[in-house]
Tab-separated table of N, CA and C in Angstrom:
chain	number	residue	atom	x	y	z
A	1	MET	N	-5.052	8.277	6.582
A	1	MET	CA	-4.201	8.974	7.276
A	1	MET	C	-5.302	9.689	8.534
A	2	PRO	N	-4.758	10.270	9.759
A	2	PRO	CA	-5.637	10.806	10.813
A	2	PRO	C	-6.193	12.021	10.941
A	3	ARG	N	-6.678	11.960	11.677
A	3	ARG	CA	-7.875	12.630	11.547
A	3	ARG	C	-7.405	14.240	12.016
A	4	ASN	N	-6.594	14.035	13.040
A	4	ASN	CA	-6.235	15.276	13.877
A	4	ASN	C	-4.706	15.709	13.065
A	5	THR	N	-4.488	15.073	12.096
A	5	THR	CA	-2.985	15.631	11.929
A	5	THR	C	-3.117	17.230	11.314
A	6	SER	N	-2.093	17.847	10.699
A	6	SER	CA	-1.999	19.490	10.223
A	6	SER	C	-1.941	19.136	9.105
A	7	LEU	N	-2.302	20.146	8.143
A	7	LEU	CA	-2.045	20.204	6.757
A	7	LEU	C	-0.889	19.963	6.349
A	8	LEU	N	0.203	20.578	7.302
A	8	LEU	CA	0.799	20.539	6.463
A	8	LEU	C	1.608	19.082	6.406
A	9	TYR	N	1.329	18.114	7.626
A	9	TYR	CA	1.306	16.269	7.640
A	9	TYR	C	0.916	16.234	6.334
A	10	ASN	N	-0.477	16.693	6.070
A	10	ASN	CA	-1.600	15.921	4.779
A	10	ASN	C	-0.949	15.928	3.643
A	11	ILE	N	-0.441	17.106	3.000
A	11	ILE	CA	0.644	17.766	1.560
A	11	ILE	C	1.934	17.132	2.037
A	12	LEU	N	2.357	16.919	3.477
A	12	LEU	CA	3.600	15.756	2.684
A	12	LEU	C	3.372	14.476	2.573
A	13	PHE	N	2.801	14.067	3.058
A	13	PHE	CA	2.098	12.738	3.172
A	13	PHE	C	1.388	12.569	1.898
A	14	ILE	N	0.721	13.399	1.228
A	14	ILE	CA	0.795	12.851	-0.644
A	14	ILE	C	1.994	13.360	-1.126
A	15	CYS	N	2.872	14.673	-0.738
A	15	CYS	CA	4.391	14.318	-1.523
A	15	CYS	C	5.103	13.193	-1.196
A	16	ILE	N	5.401	12.525	0.007
A	16	ILE	CA	6.592	11.747	-0.119
A	16	ILE	C	5.751	10.589	-0.468
A	17	GLY	N	4.198	9.931	0.143
A	17	GLY	CA	4.179	9.034	-0.454
A	17	GLY	C	2.975	8.539	-1.553
A	18	ILE	N	2.765	9.420	-2.447
A	18	ILE	CA	1.848	9.330	-3.617
A	18	ILE	C	2.610	9.863	-4.484
A	19	LEU	N	2.555	11.163	-4.512
A	19	LEU	CA	3.301	11.924	-5.818
A	19	LEU	C	4.527	11.615	-6.132
A	20	TYR	N	6.049	11.308	-5.724
A	20	TYR	CA	7.401	11.607	-5.857
A	20	TYR	C	6.831	9.632	-6.404
A	21	PRO	N	6.427	8.684	-5.256
A	21	PRO	CA	5.764	7.808	-6.055
A	21	PRO	C	5.771	7.046	-7.411
A	22	ALA	N	4.450	7.827	-7.644
A	22	ALA	CA	4.007	7.773	-9.141
A	22	ALA	C	4.076	8.798	-10.126
A	23	TYR	N	5.329	9.731	-9.533
A	23	TYR	CA	5.888	10.028	-10.917
A	23	TYR	C	6.936	9.038	-11.045
A	24	CYS	N	8.061	8.099	-10.170
A	24	CYS	CA	8.629	7.209	-10.053
A	24	CYS	C	8.404	6.007	-11.033
A	25	SER	N	6.989	5.599	-10.800
A	25	SER	CA	6.540	4.817	-11.523
A	25	SER	C	6.190	5.134	-12.815
A	26	LEU	N	6.045	5.964	-12.799
A	26	LEU	CA	5.870	6.600	-14.458
A	26	LEU	C	6.856	6.554	-15.140
A	27	PHE	N	7.753	7.215	-14.580
A	27	PHE	CA	9.133	7.022	-15.362
A	27	PHE	C	9.599	5.773	-15.529
A	28	ALA	N	9.329	4.490	-14.280
A	28	ALA	CA	9.993	3.535	-14.451
A	28	ALA	C	9.318	2.733	-15.142
A	29	LEU	N	8.143	2.632	-15.883
A	29	LEU	CA	7.329	2.260	-16.784
A	29	LEU	C	7.931	2.730	-18.136
A	30	GLN	N	8.316	4.164	-18.492
A	30	GLN	CA	9.145	4.812	-19.423
A	30	GLN	C	10.335	3.551	-19.984
A	31	THR	N	11.201	3.101	-18.959
A	31	THR	CA	12.502	2.070	-18.835
A	31	THR	C	12.685	0.969	-19.282
A	32	PRO	N	12.893	0.307	-20.573
A	32	PRO	CA	12.986	-0.837	-20.707
A	32	PRO	C	13.239	-1.861	-19.879
A	33	ASP	N	13.979	-1.875	-18.800
A	33	ASP	CA	14.524	-2.299	-17.345
A	33	ASP	C	13.149	-2.681	-16.447
A	34	LYS	N	12.639	-3.646	-16.135
A	34	LYS	CA	11.681	-4.507	-16.060
A	34	LYS	C	12.291	-4.559	-14.314
A	35	LYS	N	13.840	-4.507	-13.969
A	35	LYS	CA	13.633	-4.626	-12.008
A	35	LYS	C	13.334	-3.185	-11.536
A	36	ASP	N	13.134	-2.235	-12.430
A	36	ASP	CA	13.111	-0.805	-11.659
A	36	ASP	C	10.920	-0.410	-11.161
A	37	ASP	N	10.429	-1.456	-12.579
A	37	ASP	CA	9.080	-1.742	-12.186
A	37	ASP	C	8.511	-2.575	-11.178
A	38	ASN	N	9.776	-3.744	-11.470
A	38	ASN	CA	9.091	-4.455	-10.079
A	38	ASN	C	9.257	-3.684	-8.439
A	39	LEU	N	10.328	-2.855	-8.700
A	39	LEU	CA	10.798	-1.828	-7.077
A	39	LEU	C	9.409	-0.905	-6.909
A	40	TRP	N	8.821	-0.731	-7.997
A	40	TRP	CA	7.884	0.004	-7.560
A	40	TRP	C	6.554	-0.676	-7.621
A	41	LEU	N	6.803	-1.501	-7.968
A	41	LEU	CA	5.118	-2.290	-7.899
A	41	LEU	C	4.820	-2.938	-6.366
A	42	ILE	N	6.536	-3.473	-6.202
A	42	ILE	CA	6.365	-3.497	-4.628
A	42	ILE	C	6.417	-2.684	-3.049
A	43	TYR	N	6.601	-1.220	-4.211
A	43	TYR	CA	6.162	-0.277	-3.142
A	43	TYR	C	5.043	-0.009	-2.834
A	44	TRP	N	4.166	-0.114	-4.157
A	44	TRP	CA	2.448	0.204	-4.260
A	44	TRP	C	1.667	-1.173	-3.463
A	45	VAL	N	2.463	-2.233	-2.913
A	45	VAL	CA	2.193	-3.210	-2.332
A	45	VAL	C	1.678	-2.796	-0.864
A	46	VAL	N	3.471	-2.203	-0.632
A	46	VAL	CA	3.658	-2.065	0.509
A	46	VAL	C	2.877	-0.914	1.064
A	47	PHE	N	2.575	0.327	0.352
A	47	PHE	CA	1.818	1.327	0.606
A	47	PHE	C	0.119	0.899	0.904
A	48	ALA	N	-0.226	0.624	0.251
A	48	ALA	CA	-1.402	-0.180	0.412
A	48	ALA	C	-1.897	-0.720	1.853
A	49	VAL	N	-0.931	-2.020	2.128
A	49	VAL	CA	-0.587	-2.436	3.677
A	49	VAL	C	-0.803	-1.388	4.296
A	50	PHE	N	-0.362	-0.665	4.435
A	50	PHE	CA	0.857	0.108	5.206
A	50	PHE	C	-0.847	1.050	5.437
A	51	ASN	N	-1.578	1.932	4.451
A	51	ASN	CA	-3.216	1.900	4.761
A	51	ASN	C	-3.773	1.697	5.809
A	52	VAL	N	-4.224	0.193	5.693
A	52	VAL	CA	-5.060	-0.434	5.681
A	52	VAL	C	-4.358	-0.516	7.604
A	53	PHE	N	-3.205	-0.408	7.758
A	53	PHE	CA	-3.067	-1.093	8.974
A	53	PHE	C	-2.872	0.471	10.277
A	54	GLU	N	-2.696	1.563	8.575
A	54	GLU	CA	-2.587	2.640	9.392
A	54	GLU	C	-4.277	2.703	10.117
A	55	ILE	N	-5.270	3.028	9.300
A	55	ILE	CA	-6.673	2.918	9.569
A	55	ILE	C	-6.826	1.615	10.462
A	56	LEU	N	-6.497	0.420	11.082
A	56	LEU	CA	-6.825	-0.404	12.101
A	56	LEU	C	-5.914	0.374	13.394
A	57	THR	N	-4.789	0.675	13.330
A	57	THR	CA	-3.846	1.039	14.719
A	57	THR	C	-3.771	2.658	14.941
A	58	ASP	N	-3.942	3.328	13.819
A	58	ASP	CA	-3.954	4.695	14.243
A	58	ASP	C	-4.763	5.614	15.436
A	59	PHE	N	-5.837	5.008	16.071
A	59	PHE	CA	-6.234	5.406	16.954
A	59	PHE	C	-5.572	4.868	18.428
A	60	VAL	N	-5.092	4.085	17.910
A	60	VAL	CA	-4.122	3.308	18.609
A	60	VAL	C	-2.623	3.985	19.116
A	61	PHE	N	-1.920	4.309	18.244
A	61	PHE	CA	-0.799	4.984	17.564
A	61	PHE	C	-0.732	6.548	17.825
A	62	SER	N	-1.653	7.165	17.419
A	62	SER	CA	-1.955	8.464	17.605
A	62	SER	C	-1.192	9.471	18.654
A	63	TRP	N	-1.368	8.631	19.964
A	63	TRP	CA	-0.949	9.588	20.259
A	63	TRP	C	0.606	9.285	21.633
A	64	LEU	N	1.566	8.692	20.574
A	64	LEU	CA	2.479	8.606	20.747
A	64	LEU	C	2.694	10.350	20.058
A	65	PRO	N	4.079	10.820	20.645
A	65	PRO	CA	5.265	11.998	20.283
A	65	PRO	C	5.693	11.546	19.255
A	66	PHE	N	5.626	12.353	18.355
A	66	PHE	CA	6.203	12.120	16.429
A	66	PHE	C	6.009	11.056	15.948
A	67	TYR	N	4.917	10.206	15.876
A	67	TYR	CA	3.892	9.422	15.486
A	67	TYR	C	3.655	10.232	14.118
A	68	PRO	N	3.289	11.009	13.953
A	68	PRO	CA	3.318	11.831	12.024
A	68	PRO	C	4.643	11.266	11.240
A	69	VAL	N	5.763	12.076	11.988
A	69	VAL	CA	6.967	12.439	11.343
A	69	VAL	C	7.342	10.993	11.588
A	70	LEU	N	7.388	9.860	12.391
A	70	LEU	CA	7.460	8.612	12.127
A	70	LEU	C	6.931	7.721	11.223
A	71	LYS	N	6.268	8.249	10.764
A	71	LYS	CA	4.981	7.239	9.136
A	71	LYS	C	5.987	8.152	8.354
A	72	LEU	N	5.934	9.381	8.180
A	72	LEU	CA	6.752	10.249	6.942
A	72	LEU	C	7.810	9.589	6.797
A	73	GLY	N	8.494	9.452	7.824
A	73	GLY	CA	10.135	9.237	7.923
A	73	GLY	C	10.194	7.275	7.240
A	74	PHE	N	8.968	6.454	7.638
A	74	PHE	CA	8.735	5.397	7.357
A	74	PHE	C	9.089	4.933	5.365
A	75	LEU	N	7.811	6.086	5.198
A	75	LEU	CA	7.733	6.182	4.403
A	75	LEU	C	8.815	6.274	2.834
A	76	MET	N	9.626	7.779	2.938
A	76	MET	CA	11.014	8.196	2.980
A	76	MET	C	11.714	6.940	2.995
A	77	TRP	N	11.379	6.271	3.912
A	77	TRP	CA	12.588	5.006	3.694
A	77	TRP	C	12.344	3.609	2.739
A	78	CYS	N	10.654	3.813	2.522
A	78	CYS	CA	10.427	2.990	1.904
A	78	CYS	C	10.344	3.385	0.104
A	79	ASN	N	10.637	4.615	-0.010
A	79	ASN	CA	10.636	4.765	-1.339
A	79	ASN	C	11.795	5.200	-1.725
A	80	ALA	N	12.896	4.727	-0.901
A	80	ALA	CA	14.191	6.122	-1.316
A	80	ALA	C	14.712	5.097	-2.101
A	81	PRO	N	15.669	5.931	-3.740
A	81	PRO	CA	15.749	5.900	-4.980
A	81	PRO	C	16.807	4.811	-4.540
A	82	PHE	N	17.027	3.642	-4.124
A	82	PHE	CA	18.208	2.703	-4.089
A	82	PHE	C	17.450	1.177	-4.112
A	83	ASN	N	17.792	-0.071	-4.647
A	83	ASN	CA	17.333	-1.289	-5.218
A	83	ASN	C	16.504	-1.994	-3.547
A	84	PHE	N	17.223	-1.801	-2.000
A	84	PHE	CA	17.180	-2.668	-1.079
A	84	PHE	C	16.982	-1.254	-0.449
A	85	ASN	N	15.030	-1.409	-0.245
A	85	ASN	CA	14.985	0.238	0.794
A	85	ASN	C	13.835	-0.605	1.295
A	86	GLY	N	13.196	0.310	1.869
A	86	GLY	CA	12.496	-0.557	2.759
A	86	GLY	C	11.371	-1.118	2.248
A	87	ALA	N	10.648	-0.486	1.754
A	87	ALA	CA	9.188	-1.255	0.949
A	87	ALA	C	10.544	-2.679	0.099
A	88	TYR	N	11.339	-2.902	0.429
A	88	TYR	CA	11.845	-4.424	-0.472
A	88	TYR	C	12.013	-5.182	0.702
A	89	TYR	N	12.552	-4.323	2.215
A	89	TYR	CA	12.254	-5.575	3.192
A	89	TYR	C	11.409	-5.699	4.162
A	90	THR	N	10.732	-4.669	4.146
A	90	THR	CA	8.613	-4.730	4.530
A	90	THR	C	8.455	-5.841	3.476
A	91	TYR	N	8.413	-6.041	2.455
A	91	TYR	CA	7.715	-7.114	1.644
A	91	TYR	C	8.239	-8.703	1.834
A	92	LYS	N	10.124	-8.336	1.586
A	92	LYS	CA	10.595	-9.754	1.968
A	92	LYS	C	10.289	-10.323	3.339
A	93	ILE	N	10.055	-9.331	5.134
A	93	ILE	CA	10.213	-10.063	5.832
A	93	ILE	C	8.998	-10.522	6.139
A	94	PHE	N	8.003	-9.821	5.739
A	94	PHE	CA	6.668	-10.090	6.477
A	94	PHE	C	5.364	-10.100	5.530
A	95	LEU	N	5.241	-8.990	4.564
A	95	LEU	CA	4.553	-9.478	3.130
A	95	LEU	C	4.378	-10.911	2.889
A	96	GLU	N	5.940	-10.929	1.884
A	96	GLU	CA	5.679	-12.672	1.169
A	96	GLU	C	5.485	-13.326	2.210
A	97	PRO	N	6.147	-13.304	3.182
A	97	PRO	CA	5.868	-14.834	3.802
A	97	PRO	C	4.087	-15.037	4.634
A	98	ILE	N	3.533	-13.980	4.744
A	98	ILE	CA	2.472	-14.535	5.230
A	98	ILE	C	1.260	-15.001	3.752
A	99	PHE	N	1.612	-13.645	3.047
A	99	PHE	CA	0.950	-14.221	1.002
A	99	PHE	C	1.560	-15.507	0.917
A	100	ARG	N	2.753	-16.053	0.867
A	100	ARG	CA	2.340	-17.945	0.882
A	100	ARG	C	2.227	-18.633	0.885
A	101	MET	N	1.466	-17.766	2.541
A	101	MET	CA	0.671	-18.274	3.709
A	101	MET	C	-0.654	-18.699	3.286
A	102	TYR	N	-0.761	-17.196	3.302
A	102	TYR	CA	-2.608	-17.123	3.445
A	102	TYR	C	-3.111	-17.447	2.013
A	103	GLY	N	-2.383	-16.995	0.993
A	103	GLY	CA	-2.535	-16.380	-0.418
A	103	GLY	C	-3.919	-17.572	-1.072
A	104	GLY	N	-3.630	-18.455	-0.665
A	104	GLY	CA	-4.541	-19.093	-1.441
A	104	GLY	C	-5.483	-19.644	-0.597
A	105	HIS	N	-5.985	-19.065	0.459
A	105	HIS	CA	-6.629	-19.079	1.413
A	105	HIS	C	-7.748	-17.732	0.911
A	106	VAL	N	-7.258	-16.870	0.450
A	106	VAL	CA	-7.871	-15.594	0.585
A	106	VAL	C	-8.178	-15.896	-1.036
A	107	ASP	N	-7.431	-15.912	-2.548
A	107	ASP	CA	-7.911	-16.071	-3.294
A	107	ASP	C	-9.345	-17.103	-3.309
A	108	LEU	N	-9.342	-18.305	-2.701
A	108	LEU	CA	-10.475	-18.845	-2.644
A	108	LEU	C	-11.399	-17.935	-2.321
A	109	VAL	N	-11.539	-17.632	-0.878
A	109	VAL	CA	-12.799	-16.595	-0.661
A	109	VAL	C	-13.173	-15.414	-1.257
A	110	LEU	N	-12.202	-14.978	-2.702
A	110	LEU	CA	-12.095	-13.466	-3.714
A	110	LEU	C	-12.911	-14.457	-5.025
A	111	THR	N	-12.506	-16.353	-5.276
A	111	THR	CA	-13.726	-16.511	-6.193
A	111	THR	C	-15.206	-16.828	-6.085
A	112	HIS	N	-14.943	-16.989	-4.761
A	112	HIS	CA	-16.238	-17.555	-3.984
A	112	HIS	C	-17.008	-16.103	-4.283
A	113	ALA	N	-16.253	-14.905	-3.684
A	113	ALA	CA	-17.157	-13.971	-3.684
A	113	ALA	C	-18.072	-13.117	-4.826
A	114	VAL	N	-16.829	-13.321	-5.311
A	114	VAL	CA	-17.315	-12.750	-6.872
A	114	VAL	C	-18.355	-13.481	-7.528
A	115	GLU	N	-18.149	-14.756	-8.089
A	115	GLU	CA	-19.145	-16.298	-8.047
A	115	GLU	C	-20.531	-15.967	-7.839
A	116	THR	N	-20.513	-15.227	-6.062
A	116	THR	CA	-21.912	-15.331	-5.337
A	116	THR	C	-22.492	-13.770	-6.016
A	117	ALA	N	-21.196	-12.871	-5.912
A	117	ALA	CA	-21.742	-11.148	-7.060
A	117	ALA	C	-22.458	-12.117	-8.248
A	118	LYS	N	-22.099	-12.424	-8.951
A	118	LYS	CA	-22.553	-12.267	-10.118
A	118	LYS	C	-23.380	-13.016	-10.577
A	119	ASN	N	-23.859	-14.522	-9.818
A	119	ASN	CA	-25.180	-14.794	-9.465
A	119	ASN	C	-25.747	-13.975	-8.768
A	120	VAL	N	-25.977	-12.959	-7.838
A	120	VAL	CA	-26.951	-12.171	-7.212
A	120	VAL	C	-26.946	-11.110	-8.696
A	121	ALA	N	-25.684	-10.352	-9.199
A	121	ALA	CA	-26.270	-10.245	-10.204
A	121	ALA	C	-27.624	-10.305	-11.093
A	122	GLN	N	-27.360	-11.716	-11.462
A	122	GLN	CA	-27.800	-12.423	-13.046
A	122	GLN	C	-29.700	-12.237	-12.295
A	123	GLN	N	-30.063	-12.501	-11.495
A	123	GLN	CA	-31.186	-12.085	-10.966
A	123	GLN	C	-32.230	-10.897	-9.741
A	124	ILE	N	-31.126	-9.930	-10.496
A	124	ILE	CA	-31.702	-8.368	-10.644
A	124	ILE	C	-32.947	-8.634	-12.337
A	125	PRO	N	-33.224	-7.878	-11.457
A	125	PRO	CA	-34.817	-8.044	-12.884
A	125	PRO	C	-33.842	-6.491	-13.897
A	126	PRO	N	-34.016	-6.852	-14.961
A	126	PRO	CA	-33.284	-5.759	-15.892
A	126	PRO	C	-34.052	-4.664	-16.056
A	127	TYR	N	-34.116	-3.276	-15.997
A	127	TYR	CA	-34.053	-2.372	-15.858
A	127	TYR	C	-35.295	-1.705	-17.181
A	128	PRO	N	-36.624	-1.451	-17.140
A	128	PRO	CA	-37.646	-1.386	-17.593
A	128	PRO	C	-37.383	-0.343	-18.304
A	129	GLN	N	-37.543	-0.186	-19.966
A	129	GLN	CA	-37.272	0.657	-20.948
A	129	GLN	C	-38.638	1.295	-21.928
């Protein structure tokens, strides 16, 4: 979230972007149908990417008029209560192709990072008792 926004924006962002989807996700977990689980999992992936993208670009776009309103509108479109909402389209058009191209590379880098962290952690002497 940008640092220059109002309290009202922050409250709306939390309600629209986090609380409502979290409630719907919990409700979806209680149903036997896995389609709604998949829908909300896609939302959370898009929401995470949206937040990273927002951190990287907020200082550039924050000067645009109605920028906070546009972001809230995007979140409302992403968690709209129908199957093919904004999160679905964002995932299918942008994120899925990128993941198919670079997912293997990212997985290799993460695996290497975990192994390196384990090796470094093994080198740390135990805490004296």
